[in-house]
Every structure is written in structure tokens, then in C-alpha cells.
Short mmCIF file of C-alpha atoms in Angstrom, two decimals:
data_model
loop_
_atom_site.label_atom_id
_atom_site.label_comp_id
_atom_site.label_asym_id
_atom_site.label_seq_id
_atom_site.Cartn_x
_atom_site.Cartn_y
_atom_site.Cartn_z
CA UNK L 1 -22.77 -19.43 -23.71
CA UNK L 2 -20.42 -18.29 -21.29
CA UNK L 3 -17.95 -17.51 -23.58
CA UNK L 4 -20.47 -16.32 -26.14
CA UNK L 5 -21.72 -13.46 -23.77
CA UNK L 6 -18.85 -11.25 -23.39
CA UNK L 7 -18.81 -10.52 -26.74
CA UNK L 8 -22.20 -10.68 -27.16
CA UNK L 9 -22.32 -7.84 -24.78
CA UNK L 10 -19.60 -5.85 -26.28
CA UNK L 11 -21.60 -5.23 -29.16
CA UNK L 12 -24.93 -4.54 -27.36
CA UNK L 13 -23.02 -1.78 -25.50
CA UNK L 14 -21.03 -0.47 -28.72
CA UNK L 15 -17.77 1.30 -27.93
CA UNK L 16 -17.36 5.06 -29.23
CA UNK L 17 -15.20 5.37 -32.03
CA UNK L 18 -11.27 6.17 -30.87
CA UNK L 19 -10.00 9.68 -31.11
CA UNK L 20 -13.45 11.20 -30.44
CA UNK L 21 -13.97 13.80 -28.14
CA UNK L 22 -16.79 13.14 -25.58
CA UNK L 23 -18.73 16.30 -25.29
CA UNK L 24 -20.52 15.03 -22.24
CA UNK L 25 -20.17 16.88 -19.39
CA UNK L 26 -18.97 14.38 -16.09
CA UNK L 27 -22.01 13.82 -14.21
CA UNK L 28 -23.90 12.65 -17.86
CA UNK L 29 -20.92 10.24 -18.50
CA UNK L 30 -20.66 8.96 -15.21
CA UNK L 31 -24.49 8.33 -14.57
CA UNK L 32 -24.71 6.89 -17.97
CA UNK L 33 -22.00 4.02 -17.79
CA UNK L 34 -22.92 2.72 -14.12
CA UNK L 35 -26.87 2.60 -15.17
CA UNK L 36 -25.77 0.78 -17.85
CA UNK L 37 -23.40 -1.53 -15.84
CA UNK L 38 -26.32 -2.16 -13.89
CA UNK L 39 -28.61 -2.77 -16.46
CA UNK L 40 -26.71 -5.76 -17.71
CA UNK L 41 -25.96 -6.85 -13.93
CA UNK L 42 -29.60 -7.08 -13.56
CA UNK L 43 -30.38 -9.57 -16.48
CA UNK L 44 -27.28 -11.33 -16.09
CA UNK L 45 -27.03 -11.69 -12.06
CA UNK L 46 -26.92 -15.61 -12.29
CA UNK L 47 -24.08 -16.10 -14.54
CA UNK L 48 -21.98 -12.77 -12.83
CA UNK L 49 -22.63 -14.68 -9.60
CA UNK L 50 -21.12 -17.82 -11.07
CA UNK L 51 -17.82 -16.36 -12.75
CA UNK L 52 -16.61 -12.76 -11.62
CA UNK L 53 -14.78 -12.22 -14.13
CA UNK L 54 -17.88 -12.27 -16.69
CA UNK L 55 -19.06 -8.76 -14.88
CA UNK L 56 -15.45 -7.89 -14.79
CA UNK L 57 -14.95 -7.59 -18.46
CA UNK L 58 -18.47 -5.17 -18.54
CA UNK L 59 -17.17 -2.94 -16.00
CA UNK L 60 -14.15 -2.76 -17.27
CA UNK L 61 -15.51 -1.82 -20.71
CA UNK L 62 -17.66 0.55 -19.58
CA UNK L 63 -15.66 2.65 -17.45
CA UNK L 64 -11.86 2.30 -18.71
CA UNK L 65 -12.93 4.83 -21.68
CA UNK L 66 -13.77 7.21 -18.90
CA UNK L 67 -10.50 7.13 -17.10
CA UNK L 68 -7.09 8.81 -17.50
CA UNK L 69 -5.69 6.02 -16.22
CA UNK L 70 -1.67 7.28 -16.90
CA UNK L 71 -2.78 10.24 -15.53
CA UNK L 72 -4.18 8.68 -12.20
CA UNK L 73 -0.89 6.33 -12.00
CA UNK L 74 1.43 9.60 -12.37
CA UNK L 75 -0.48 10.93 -9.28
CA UNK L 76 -0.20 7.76 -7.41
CA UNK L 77 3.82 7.51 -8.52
CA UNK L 78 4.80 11.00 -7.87
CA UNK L 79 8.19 11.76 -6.90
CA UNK L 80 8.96 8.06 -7.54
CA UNK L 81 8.19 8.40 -11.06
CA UNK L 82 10.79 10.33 -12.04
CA UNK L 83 12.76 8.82 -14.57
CA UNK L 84 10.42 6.06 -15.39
CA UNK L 85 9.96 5.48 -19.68
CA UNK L 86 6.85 5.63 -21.00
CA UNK L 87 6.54 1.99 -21.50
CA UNK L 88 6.99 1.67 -17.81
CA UNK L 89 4.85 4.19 -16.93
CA UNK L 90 1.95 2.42 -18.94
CA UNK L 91 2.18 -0.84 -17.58
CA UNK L 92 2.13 0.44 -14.24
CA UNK L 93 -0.76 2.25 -14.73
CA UNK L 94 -2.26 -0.98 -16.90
CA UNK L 95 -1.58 -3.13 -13.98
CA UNK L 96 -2.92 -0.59 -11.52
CA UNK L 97 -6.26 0.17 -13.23
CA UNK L 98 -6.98 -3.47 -13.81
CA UNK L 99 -6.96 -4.05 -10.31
CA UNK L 100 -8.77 -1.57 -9.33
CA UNK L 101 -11.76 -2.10 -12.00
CA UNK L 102 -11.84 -5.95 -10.83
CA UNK L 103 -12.12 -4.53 -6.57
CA UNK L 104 -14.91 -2.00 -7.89
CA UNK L 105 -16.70 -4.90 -9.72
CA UNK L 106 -16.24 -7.22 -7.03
CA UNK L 107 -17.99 -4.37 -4.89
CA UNK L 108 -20.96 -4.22 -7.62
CA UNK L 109 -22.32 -7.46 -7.36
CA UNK L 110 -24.65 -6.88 -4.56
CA UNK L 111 -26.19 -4.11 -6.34
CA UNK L 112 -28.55 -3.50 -8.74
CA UNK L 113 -30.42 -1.12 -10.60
CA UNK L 114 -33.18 -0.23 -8.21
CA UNK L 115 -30.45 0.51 -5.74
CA UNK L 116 -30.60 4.53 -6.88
CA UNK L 117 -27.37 6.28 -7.54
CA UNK L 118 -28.03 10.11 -6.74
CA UNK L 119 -26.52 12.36 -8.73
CA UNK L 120 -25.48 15.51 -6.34
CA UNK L 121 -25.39 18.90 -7.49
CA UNK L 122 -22.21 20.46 -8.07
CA UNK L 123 -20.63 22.58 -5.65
CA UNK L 124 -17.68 23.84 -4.29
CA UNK L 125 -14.71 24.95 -6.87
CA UNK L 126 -14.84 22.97 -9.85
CA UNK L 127 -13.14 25.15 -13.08
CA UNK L 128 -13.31 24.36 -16.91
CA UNK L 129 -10.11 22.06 -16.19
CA UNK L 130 -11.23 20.14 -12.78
CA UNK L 131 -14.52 19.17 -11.42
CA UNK L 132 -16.17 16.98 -8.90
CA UNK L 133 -18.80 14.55 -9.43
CA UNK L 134 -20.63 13.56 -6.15
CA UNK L 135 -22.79 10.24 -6.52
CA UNK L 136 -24.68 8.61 -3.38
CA UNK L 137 -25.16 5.23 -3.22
CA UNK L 138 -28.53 4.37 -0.92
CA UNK L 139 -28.06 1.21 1.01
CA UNK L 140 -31.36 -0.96 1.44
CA UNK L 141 -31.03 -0.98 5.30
CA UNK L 142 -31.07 2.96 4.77
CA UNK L 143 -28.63 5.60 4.55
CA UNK L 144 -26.07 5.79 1.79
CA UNK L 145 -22.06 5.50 0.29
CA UNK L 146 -20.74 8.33 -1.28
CA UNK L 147 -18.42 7.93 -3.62
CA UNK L 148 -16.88 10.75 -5.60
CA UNK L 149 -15.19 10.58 -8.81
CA UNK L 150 -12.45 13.24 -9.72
CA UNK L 151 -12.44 14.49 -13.64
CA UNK L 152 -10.72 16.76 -15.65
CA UNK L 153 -10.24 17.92 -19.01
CA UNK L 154 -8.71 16.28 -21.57
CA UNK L 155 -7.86 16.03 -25.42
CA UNK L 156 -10.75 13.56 -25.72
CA UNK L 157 -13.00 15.56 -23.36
CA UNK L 158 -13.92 14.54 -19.69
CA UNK L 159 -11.69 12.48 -17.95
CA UNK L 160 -12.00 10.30 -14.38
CA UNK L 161 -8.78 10.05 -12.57
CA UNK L 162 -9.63 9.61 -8.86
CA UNK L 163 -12.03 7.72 -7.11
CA UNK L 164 -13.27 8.89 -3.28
CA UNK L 165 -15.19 6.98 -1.43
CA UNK L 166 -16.68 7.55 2.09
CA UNK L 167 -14.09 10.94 2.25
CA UNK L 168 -11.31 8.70 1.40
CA UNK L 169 -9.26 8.80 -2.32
CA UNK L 170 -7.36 6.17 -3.43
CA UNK L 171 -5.14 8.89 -5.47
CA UNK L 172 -3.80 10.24 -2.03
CA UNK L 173 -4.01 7.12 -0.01
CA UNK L 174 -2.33 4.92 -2.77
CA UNK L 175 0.14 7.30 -3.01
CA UNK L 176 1.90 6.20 0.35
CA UNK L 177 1.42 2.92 0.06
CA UNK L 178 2.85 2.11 -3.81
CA UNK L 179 5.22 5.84 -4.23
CA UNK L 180 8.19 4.48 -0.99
CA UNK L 181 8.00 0.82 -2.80
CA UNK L 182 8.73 2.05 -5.82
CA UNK L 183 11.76 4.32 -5.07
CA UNK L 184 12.68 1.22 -3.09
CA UNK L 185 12.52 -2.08 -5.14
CA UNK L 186 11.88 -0.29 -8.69
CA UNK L 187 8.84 0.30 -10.66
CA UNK L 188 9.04 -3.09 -12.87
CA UNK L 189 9.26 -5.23 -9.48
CA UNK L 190 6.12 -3.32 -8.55
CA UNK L 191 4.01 -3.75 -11.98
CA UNK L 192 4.78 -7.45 -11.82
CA UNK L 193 3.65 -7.43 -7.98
CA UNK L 194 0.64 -5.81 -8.88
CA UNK L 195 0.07 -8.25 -11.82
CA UNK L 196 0.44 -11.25 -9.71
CA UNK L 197 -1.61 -9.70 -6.96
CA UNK L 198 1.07 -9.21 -4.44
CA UNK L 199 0.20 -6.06 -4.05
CA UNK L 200 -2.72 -5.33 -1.33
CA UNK L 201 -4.50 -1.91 -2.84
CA UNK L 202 -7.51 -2.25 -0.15
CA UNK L 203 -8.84 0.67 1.73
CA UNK Y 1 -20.35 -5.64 38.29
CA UNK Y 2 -16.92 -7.40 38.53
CA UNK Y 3 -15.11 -6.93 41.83
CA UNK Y 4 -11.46 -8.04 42.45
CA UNK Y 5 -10.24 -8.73 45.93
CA UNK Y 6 -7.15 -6.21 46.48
CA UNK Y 7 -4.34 -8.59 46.47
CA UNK Y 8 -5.61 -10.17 42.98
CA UNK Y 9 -6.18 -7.10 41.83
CA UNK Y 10 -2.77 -5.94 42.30
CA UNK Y 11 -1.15 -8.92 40.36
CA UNK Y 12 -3.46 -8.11 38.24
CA UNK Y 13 -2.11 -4.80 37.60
CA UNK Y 14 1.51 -5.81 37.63
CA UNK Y 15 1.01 -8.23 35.20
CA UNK Y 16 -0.63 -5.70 33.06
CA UNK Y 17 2.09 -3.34 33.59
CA UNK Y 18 4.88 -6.04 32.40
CA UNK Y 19 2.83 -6.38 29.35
CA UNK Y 20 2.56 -2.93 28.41
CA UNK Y 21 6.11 -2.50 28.96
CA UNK Y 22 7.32 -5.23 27.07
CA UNK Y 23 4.75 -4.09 24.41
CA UNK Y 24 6.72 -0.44 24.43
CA UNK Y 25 9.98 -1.83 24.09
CA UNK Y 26 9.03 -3.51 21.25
CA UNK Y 27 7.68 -0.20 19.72
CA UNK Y 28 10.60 1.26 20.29
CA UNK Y 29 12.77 -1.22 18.34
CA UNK Y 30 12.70 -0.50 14.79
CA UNK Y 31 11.24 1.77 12.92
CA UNK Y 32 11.92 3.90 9.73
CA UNK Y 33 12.56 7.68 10.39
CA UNK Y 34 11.73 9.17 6.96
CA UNK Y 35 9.16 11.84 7.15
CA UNK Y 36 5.86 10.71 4.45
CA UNK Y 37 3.97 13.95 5.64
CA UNK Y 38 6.22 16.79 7.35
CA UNK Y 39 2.99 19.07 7.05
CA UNK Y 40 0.22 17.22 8.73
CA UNK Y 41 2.09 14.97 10.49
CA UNK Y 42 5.42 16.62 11.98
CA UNK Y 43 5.48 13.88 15.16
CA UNK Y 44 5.70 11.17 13.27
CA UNK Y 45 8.19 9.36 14.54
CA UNK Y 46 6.77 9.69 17.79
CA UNK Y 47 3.70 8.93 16.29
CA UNK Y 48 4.86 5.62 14.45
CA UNK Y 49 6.16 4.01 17.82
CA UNK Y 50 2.66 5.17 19.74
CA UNK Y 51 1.13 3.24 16.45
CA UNK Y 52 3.48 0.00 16.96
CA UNK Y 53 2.65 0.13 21.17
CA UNK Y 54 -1.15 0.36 20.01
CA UNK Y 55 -0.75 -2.35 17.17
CA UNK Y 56 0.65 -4.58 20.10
CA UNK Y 57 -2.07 -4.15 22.55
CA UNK Y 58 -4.76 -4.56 20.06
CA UNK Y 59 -3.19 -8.04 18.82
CA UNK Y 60 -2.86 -8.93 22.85
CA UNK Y 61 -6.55 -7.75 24.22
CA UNK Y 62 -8.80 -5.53 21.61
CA UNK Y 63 -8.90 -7.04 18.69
CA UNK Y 64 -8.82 -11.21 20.86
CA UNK Y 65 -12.09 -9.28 22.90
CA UNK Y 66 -13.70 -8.09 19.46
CA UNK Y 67 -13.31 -11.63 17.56
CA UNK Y 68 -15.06 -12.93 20.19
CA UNK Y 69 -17.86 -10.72 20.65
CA UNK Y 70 -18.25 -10.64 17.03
CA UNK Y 71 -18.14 -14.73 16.77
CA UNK Y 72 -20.76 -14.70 19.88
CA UNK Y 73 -23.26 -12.50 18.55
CA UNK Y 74 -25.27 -12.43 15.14
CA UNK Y 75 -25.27 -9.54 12.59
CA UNK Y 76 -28.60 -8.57 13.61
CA UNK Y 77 -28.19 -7.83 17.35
CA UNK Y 78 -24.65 -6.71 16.29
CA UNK Y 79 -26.11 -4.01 15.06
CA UNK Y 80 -28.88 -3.02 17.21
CA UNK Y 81 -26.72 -2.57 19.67
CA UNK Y 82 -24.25 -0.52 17.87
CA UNK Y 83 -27.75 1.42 17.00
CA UNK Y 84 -28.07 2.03 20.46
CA UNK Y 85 -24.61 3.83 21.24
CA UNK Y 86 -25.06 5.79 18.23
CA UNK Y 87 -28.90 7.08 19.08
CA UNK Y 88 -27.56 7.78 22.82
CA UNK Y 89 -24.63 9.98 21.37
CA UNK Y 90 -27.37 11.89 19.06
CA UNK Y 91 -27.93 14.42 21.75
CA UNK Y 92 -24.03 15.21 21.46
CA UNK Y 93 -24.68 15.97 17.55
CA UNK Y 94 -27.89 18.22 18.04
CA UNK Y 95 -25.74 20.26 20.56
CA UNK Y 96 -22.91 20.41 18.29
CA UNK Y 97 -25.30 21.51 15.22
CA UNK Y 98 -26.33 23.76 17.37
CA UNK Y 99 -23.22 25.16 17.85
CA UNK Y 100 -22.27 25.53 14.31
CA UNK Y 101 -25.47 27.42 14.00
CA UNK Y 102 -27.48 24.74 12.28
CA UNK Y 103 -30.71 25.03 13.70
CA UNK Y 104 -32.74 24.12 11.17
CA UNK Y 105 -30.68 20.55 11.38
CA UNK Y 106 -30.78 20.38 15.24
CA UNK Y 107 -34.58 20.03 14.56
CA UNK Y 108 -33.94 17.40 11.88
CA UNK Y 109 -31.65 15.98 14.30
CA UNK Y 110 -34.07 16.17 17.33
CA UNK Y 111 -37.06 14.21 14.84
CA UNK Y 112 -34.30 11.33 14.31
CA UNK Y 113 -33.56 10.60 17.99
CA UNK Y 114 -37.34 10.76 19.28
CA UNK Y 115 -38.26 8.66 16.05
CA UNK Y 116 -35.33 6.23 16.95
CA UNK Y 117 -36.01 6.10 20.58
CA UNK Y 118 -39.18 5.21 20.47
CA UNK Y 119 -40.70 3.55 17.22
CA UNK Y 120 -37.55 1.96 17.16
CA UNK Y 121 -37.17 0.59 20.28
CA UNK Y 122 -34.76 2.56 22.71
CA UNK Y 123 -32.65 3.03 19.52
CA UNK Y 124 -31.49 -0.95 18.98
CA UNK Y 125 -33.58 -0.33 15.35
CA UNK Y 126 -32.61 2.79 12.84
CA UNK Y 127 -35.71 3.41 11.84
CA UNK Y 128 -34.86 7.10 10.90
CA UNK Y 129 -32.53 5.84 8.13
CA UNK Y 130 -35.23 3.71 6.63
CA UNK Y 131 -37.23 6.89 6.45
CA UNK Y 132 -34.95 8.72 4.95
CA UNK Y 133 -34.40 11.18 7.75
CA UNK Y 134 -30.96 12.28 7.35
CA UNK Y 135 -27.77 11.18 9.79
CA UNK Y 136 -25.83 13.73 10.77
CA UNK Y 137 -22.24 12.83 11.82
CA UNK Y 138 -21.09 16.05 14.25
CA UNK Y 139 -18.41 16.55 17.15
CA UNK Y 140 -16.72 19.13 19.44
CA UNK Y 141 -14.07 18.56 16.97
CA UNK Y 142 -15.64 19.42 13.77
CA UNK Y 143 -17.28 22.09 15.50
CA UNK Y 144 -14.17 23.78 16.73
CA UNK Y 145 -13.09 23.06 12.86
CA UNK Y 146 -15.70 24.94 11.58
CA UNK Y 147 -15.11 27.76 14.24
CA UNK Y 148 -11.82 28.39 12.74
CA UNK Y 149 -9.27 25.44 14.10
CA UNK Y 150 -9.24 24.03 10.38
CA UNK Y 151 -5.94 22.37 10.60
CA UNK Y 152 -4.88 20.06 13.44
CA UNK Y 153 -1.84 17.71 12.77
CA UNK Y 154 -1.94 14.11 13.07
CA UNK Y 155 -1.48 12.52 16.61
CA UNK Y 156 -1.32 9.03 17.95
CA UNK Y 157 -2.68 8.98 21.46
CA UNK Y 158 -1.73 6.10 23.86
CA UNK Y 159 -5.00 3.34 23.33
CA UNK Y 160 -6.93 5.54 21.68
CA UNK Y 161 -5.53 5.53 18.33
CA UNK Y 162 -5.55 7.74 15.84
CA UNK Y 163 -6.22 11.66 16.13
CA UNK Y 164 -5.49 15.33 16.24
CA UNK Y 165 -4.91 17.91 19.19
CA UNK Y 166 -7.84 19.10 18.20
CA UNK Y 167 -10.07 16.24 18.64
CA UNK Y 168 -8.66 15.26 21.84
CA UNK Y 169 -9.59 18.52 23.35
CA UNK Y 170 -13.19 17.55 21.48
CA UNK Y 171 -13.22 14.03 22.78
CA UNK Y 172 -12.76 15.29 25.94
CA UNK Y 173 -15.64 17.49 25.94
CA UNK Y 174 -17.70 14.58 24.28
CA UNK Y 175 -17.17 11.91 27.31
CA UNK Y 176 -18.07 14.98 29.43
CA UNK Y 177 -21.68 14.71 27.62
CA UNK Y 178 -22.11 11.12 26.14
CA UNK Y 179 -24.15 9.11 28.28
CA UNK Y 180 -22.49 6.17 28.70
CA UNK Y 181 -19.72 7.59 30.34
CA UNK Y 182 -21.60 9.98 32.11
CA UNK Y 183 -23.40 7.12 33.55
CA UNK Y 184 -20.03 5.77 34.41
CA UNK Y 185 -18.64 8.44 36.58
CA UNK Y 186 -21.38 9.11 38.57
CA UNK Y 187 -22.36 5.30 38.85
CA UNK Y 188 -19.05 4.01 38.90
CA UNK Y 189 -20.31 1.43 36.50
CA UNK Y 190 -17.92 0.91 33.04
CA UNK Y 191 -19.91 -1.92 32.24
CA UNK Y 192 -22.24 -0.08 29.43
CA UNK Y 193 -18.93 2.02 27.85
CA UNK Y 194 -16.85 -0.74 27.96
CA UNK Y 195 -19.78 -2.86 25.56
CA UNK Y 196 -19.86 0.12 23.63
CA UNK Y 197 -15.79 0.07 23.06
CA UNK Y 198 -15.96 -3.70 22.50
CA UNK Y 199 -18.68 -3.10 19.63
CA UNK Y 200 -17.14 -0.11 18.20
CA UNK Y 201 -13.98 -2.60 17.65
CA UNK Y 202 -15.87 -5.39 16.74
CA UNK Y 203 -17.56 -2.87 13.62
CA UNK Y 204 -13.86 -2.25 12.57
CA UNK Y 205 -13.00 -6.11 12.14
CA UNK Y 206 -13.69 -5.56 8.20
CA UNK Y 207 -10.64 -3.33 7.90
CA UNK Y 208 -8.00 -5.51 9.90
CA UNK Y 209 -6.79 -7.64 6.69
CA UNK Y 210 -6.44 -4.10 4.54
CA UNK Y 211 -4.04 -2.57 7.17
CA UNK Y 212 -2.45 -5.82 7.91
CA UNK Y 213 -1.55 -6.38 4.31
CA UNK Y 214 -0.80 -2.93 3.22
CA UNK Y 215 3.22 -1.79 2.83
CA UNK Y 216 2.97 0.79 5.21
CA UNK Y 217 -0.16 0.26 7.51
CA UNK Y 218 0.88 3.59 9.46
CA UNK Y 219 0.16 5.86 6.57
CA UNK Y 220 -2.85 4.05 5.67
CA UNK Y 221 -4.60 4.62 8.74
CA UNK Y 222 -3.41 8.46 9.01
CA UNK Y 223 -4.15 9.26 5.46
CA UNK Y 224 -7.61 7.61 5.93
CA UNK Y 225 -8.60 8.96 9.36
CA UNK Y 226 -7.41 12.63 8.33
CA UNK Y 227 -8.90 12.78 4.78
CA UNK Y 228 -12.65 11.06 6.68
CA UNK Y 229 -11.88 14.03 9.60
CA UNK Y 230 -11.62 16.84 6.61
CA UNK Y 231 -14.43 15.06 4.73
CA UNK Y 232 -17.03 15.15 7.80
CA UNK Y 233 -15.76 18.91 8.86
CA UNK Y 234 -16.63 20.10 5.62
CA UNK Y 235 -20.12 17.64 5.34
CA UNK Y 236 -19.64 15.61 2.66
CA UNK Y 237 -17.64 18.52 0.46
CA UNK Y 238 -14.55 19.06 1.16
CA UNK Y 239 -12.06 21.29 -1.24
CA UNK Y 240 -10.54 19.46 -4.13
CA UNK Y 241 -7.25 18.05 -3.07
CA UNK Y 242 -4.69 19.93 -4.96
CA UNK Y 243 -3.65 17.13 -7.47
CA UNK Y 244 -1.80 19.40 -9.42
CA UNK Y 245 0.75 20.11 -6.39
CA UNK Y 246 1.12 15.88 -6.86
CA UNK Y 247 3.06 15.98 -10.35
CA UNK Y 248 4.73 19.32 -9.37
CA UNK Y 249 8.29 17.49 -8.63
CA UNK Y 250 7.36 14.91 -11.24
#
């Protein structure tokens, strides 16, 4: 069963067909993936609880289509990733985004689909190349998380590439932490760091 | 209230005073002088050994204080009582709304302090949040932010941790007003701010293994206090950071 269910939900969900482009503007495609990450947390709460990794594998197949994940790892590498080849450059950001989908799922657990995600209205400057979606998370003992998700325009439409929550990005405060240990130690040191989980990328 | 008899009291202090200083000398020791953010934070070095001497007293009294506290008392009354500090400091956000000529939240803000104060018990129970009342997070410093004094650079004050010139000038307003230490000066009593210190810490507890385990905790507490300062000024929507500028010198 266990093992059945991962596929099983693969092909419940479907996966859009590669080279695509995703006319959906940001807010529909971010709204639609976590309702329907939630969605299958809610009928499948026992066996997440049990093994992680189970909800793991949804959330990462639900939102790693939506993110510009090479992208997001050139912002976080800056300066230091001058230089680097592109087979370099996307294992870093392999090993980056993997760790970061497993934190956010680990964070998901405790919620579920009754827990409403608001949508916010956009405002503030968002052009036909960048935007800001603004999502509120409502906490049962009242009051709310906000957690923003940067996009912009891409090839195969709308792309995530940052991730803000409470005020705070992990593009800008990732940056500090990974950019000096790269231009110290090397960028393949730091992949395999961040594979084996030697690399703390908590807020 | 405690009392200490003068002599003990004086050992006290000079055994205080050793501790600081040795703490100082080691901040002083070692530390990297590279700039990581000439534009908001031109004192950093300064700043970075202010960090290390804070780093050092936390580990010696703060955080030792905190852990206790926090192993003592059960979520619950944890945070009821942190409920209570922040209803008592509401009165310092409806003036500051005020200020920033948001009168139509000042009212808001006046419903969520009368509701808290007395449906939900002298403010130990947020019963304003439950009801969907909005919380409004304002201070002298985002006010003087929104009155034009937009950018402040980074500053690591002595104990106090992490801020901006800016916010110290608005901190210092804010003990003028908050009750607690109000209540302090004129009735020489510390006891109540000093409970509300010890459970501010204790609510920070969650973060201590993130900075202790990050490469450079420094930079992770500046970048985080100065992006949540910018977020709160601008109320939840601040400007787009200007990603672009990132790859510039890629």
C-alpha cells in the first residue's frame, strides 16, 4: 500500500504535458496546487503522519512545476556563481529545492484544508515580468501567516522563485548564509553538504 | 520585591562586571572584517563584536533564565501571559495609528483592547483574534518610517540586540508610554518588566537552533530583523526586493 500510493497519486493528480506554457495567471496556479496538496493531506493524514516522506513526494510534485528553481539558486549564489557550469549550477539548485520542498512539507502536516488560505489582492508594483502573490494562512487559535510567493515570467509561463514568509525571503536571507560558503569551500563541497543535510537552511 | 543588603550587593555587582568584561574580550577576539552589507549595515564590524558580547550574555543569563521559565510553565499560561504584555502595549499602537493618521484603525484598535481586557480576562486570553478583529503591529519606529525616516541602518545595541537608530530613538519613546515600565519608574518595581523580558525570550526559544546552526548567524539575524522592520513599516506590503540587481554581477 505504502508503496502503491505514491504512484497511485501521481496519476490522480496528472502532470501537465512538458514544454507547455501555463497560461494561468500566479494567484490561479498557486491557489490551485496547495488546495490540492491539501486535499490529498486530508484523506491521507494517517499514513503522511506515519512516513514524511509519503507527503513529501505530493508536495514536491505539485509545486516543483511551479518553480524556477535555477533561477531561485542563481539569486541565492550571486556573485559566488560566477564561473560555475551548468551542470553545477543544476545540482545546486536540485539539492537546494529538495530541501526546501521537504522543510515546507514538514511545515504542512498540521494543516488541512479547512485551515483557509486567503488569496490577497494584488497590490503594489507588480509588471507583465514580476508579480507578487500574497496568501494568508489563518491559524486556529486566530490570526494568520503570511507567506508570499515571488513569480515571474517565463518561457513556460508563470514562474515561483522566492518564497516570503512572515516579511522574511529565503532568496535574500539564503543568500548570506550559502553565497560566502561557496566562494569559500566551492560550490560542489556545498551541493554535497546540502545533499547530506549539513547544511542548516532554517529561518 | 528582592532587596540586597549593600555589601552583597556590591559583590554582586563586581562579579557582574568581571563577567561582562571577560564576555567583551572575548567579542573582541576574532572576527571576520569583510563587509556582507556596506549599504544597510556600514558598522558592521562594530556591530559583529556588540553581536558576539550579546551572544555571550545570552548563553550566561537570558537564554539559562528563559529555559527555565519555559520548562516551569505550560504552553497555555505561557501564552496568556505573553497575551497580557501585548494587550497592555495596545494603547502604544492606537497612539501610533493615530499618528500615521489611521483613525479609522485606532477605532479598530480601541474595539480589540476593550474586547481583550475584558471578555478576555485582563488580556491573559486573545479573544479579539478569535473574532477576527484584526492585530495591528505599530511603533514610534514605524511611525517615524512612515513620516519620512524610511531608511535606518542596522545597529547592534549593548543587551538589547538587534536594531536601527531609528528604533532606538522609537524604543525610547515606547518605554516612556508602555505600562510596565511606566509602572516601574514611578513604583520602583521591575518585577512586572522584567517577567515581561523573561517571556518575550522565552517566545524566541524556537529560533535558537536556526541561528545556532546557520554559517553566519550574524547575517541571519540582521537580514531577518531588517526585512520583518521593512515588512511591518510598509503593513504587510512592502516593495518587491529588486531581484534583478541580485544577478547584475552574475
Amino acid at each position: 500500500m505504502k508503496r502503491l500510493l505514491p504512484c497511485a497519486l501521481f496519476f490522480l493528480l496528472g502532470s501537465s504535458p512538458a514544454g507547455a506554457v501555463d497560461e494561468r495567471d500566479p494567484a490561479t496556479v498557486i491557489t490551485q496546487a496547495i488546495t490540492r496538496i491539501l486535499e490529498v493531506l486530508d484523506s491521507h493524514r494517517a499514513e503522511f503522519t506515519q512516513n514524511p516522506e509519503l507527503l513529501r513526494n505530493v508536495v514536491r510534485e505539485n509545486m516543483l512545476p511551479l518553480i524556477d528553481v535555477v533561477y531561485s539558486a542563481r539569486l541565492v549564489l550571486g556573485r559566488a556563481g560566477r564561473g560555475v557550469s551548468t551542470e553545477q549550477l543544476l545540482a545546486f539548485s536540485d539539492a537546494l529545492s529538495n530541501v526546501l520542498i521537504n522543510r515546507y512539507s514538514d511545515n504542512l502536516i498540521e494543516f488541512s484544508s479547512d485551515r483557509q488560505i486567503q488569496v490577497m489582492p494584488l497590490k503594489g508594483k507588480n509588471t507583465d515580468k514580476l508579480t507578487r502573490v500574497r496568501t494568508r494562512i489563518k491559524l486556529t487559535r486566530g490570526g494568520f501567516i503570511p507567506v508570499d510567493y515571488a513569480f515571474h515570467r517565463t518561457d513556460e509561463g508563470w514562474k515561483a522563485f522566492d518564497v516570503t514568509v512572515e516579511g522574511i525571503s529565503y532568496v535574500i536571507t539564503f543568500r548570506n548564509q550559502i553565497s560566502p560558503r561557496v566562494r569559500a569551500e566551492g560550490i560542489d563541497k556545498v551541493t554535497a553538504d546540502i545533499i547530506a543535510g549539513n547544511v542548516s537552511l532554517d529561518e | 520585591m528582592i532587596r540586597f543588603e549593600p555589601v552583597k550587593m556590591r559583590s554582586l555587582l563586581s562579579s557582574a562586571c568581571a563577567v561582562l568584561f571577560a564576555l567583551l574580550l572575548t567579542a573582541c577576539a576574532s572576527q571576520p572584517a569583510t563587509m556582507t552589507d556596506p549599504e544597510q549595515d556600514p558598522w558592521e564590524s562594530y556591530n559583529r563584536k556588540m553581536h558576539a558580547f550579546n551572544m555571550g550574555l545570552d548563553q550566561a543569563i537570558f537564554r539559562p533564565v528563559a529555559k527555565s521559565y519555559d520548562f516551569i510553565m505550560p504552553d497555555a499560561p505561557q501564552r496568556g501571559v505573553r497575551n497580557f504584555f501585548r494587550n497592555l502595549a495596545y494603547p502604544v499602537t492606537f497612539l501610533n495609528l493615530l499618528l500615521q493618521g489611521r483613525f479609522e484603525d485606532s477605532l479598530t484598535a480601541t474595539g480589540r483592547f476593550l474586547v481583550n481586557s475584558t471578555v478576555g480576562l485582563l488580556g491573559f486570553f486573545d479573544v479579539a483574534s478569535k473574532e477576527d478583529i484584526p492585530y495591528y503591529d505599530e511603533d514610534f519606529g514605524q511611525t517615524m518610517a512612515v513620516w519620512g525616516w524610511k531608511d535606518s541602518r542596522y545597529l547592534v545595541m549593548p543587551f538589547f540586540g538587534p536594531f536601527t537608530p531609528r528604533d532606538v530613538l522609537g524604543r525610547g519613546f515606547y518605554g516612556f508610554f508602555y505600562p510596565p515600565s511606566y509602572y516601574a519608574r514611578e513604583h520602583n518595581n521591575y518585577v512586572p518588566i522584567v517577567v515581561d523580558l523573561i517571556t518575550l525570550r522565552a517566545s524566541l526559544l524556537t529560533f535558537d537552533d536556526d541561528i545556532e546552526s546557520a554559517h553566519d548567524p550574524y547575517a541571519l539575524i540582521r537580514d531577518a530583523y531588517l526585512q520583518r522592520r521593512e515588512f511591518l513599516i510598509y503593513d504587510g506590503d512592502p516593495p518587491v526586493p529588486d531581484y534583478d540587481a541580485m544577478l547584475e554581477d552574475y
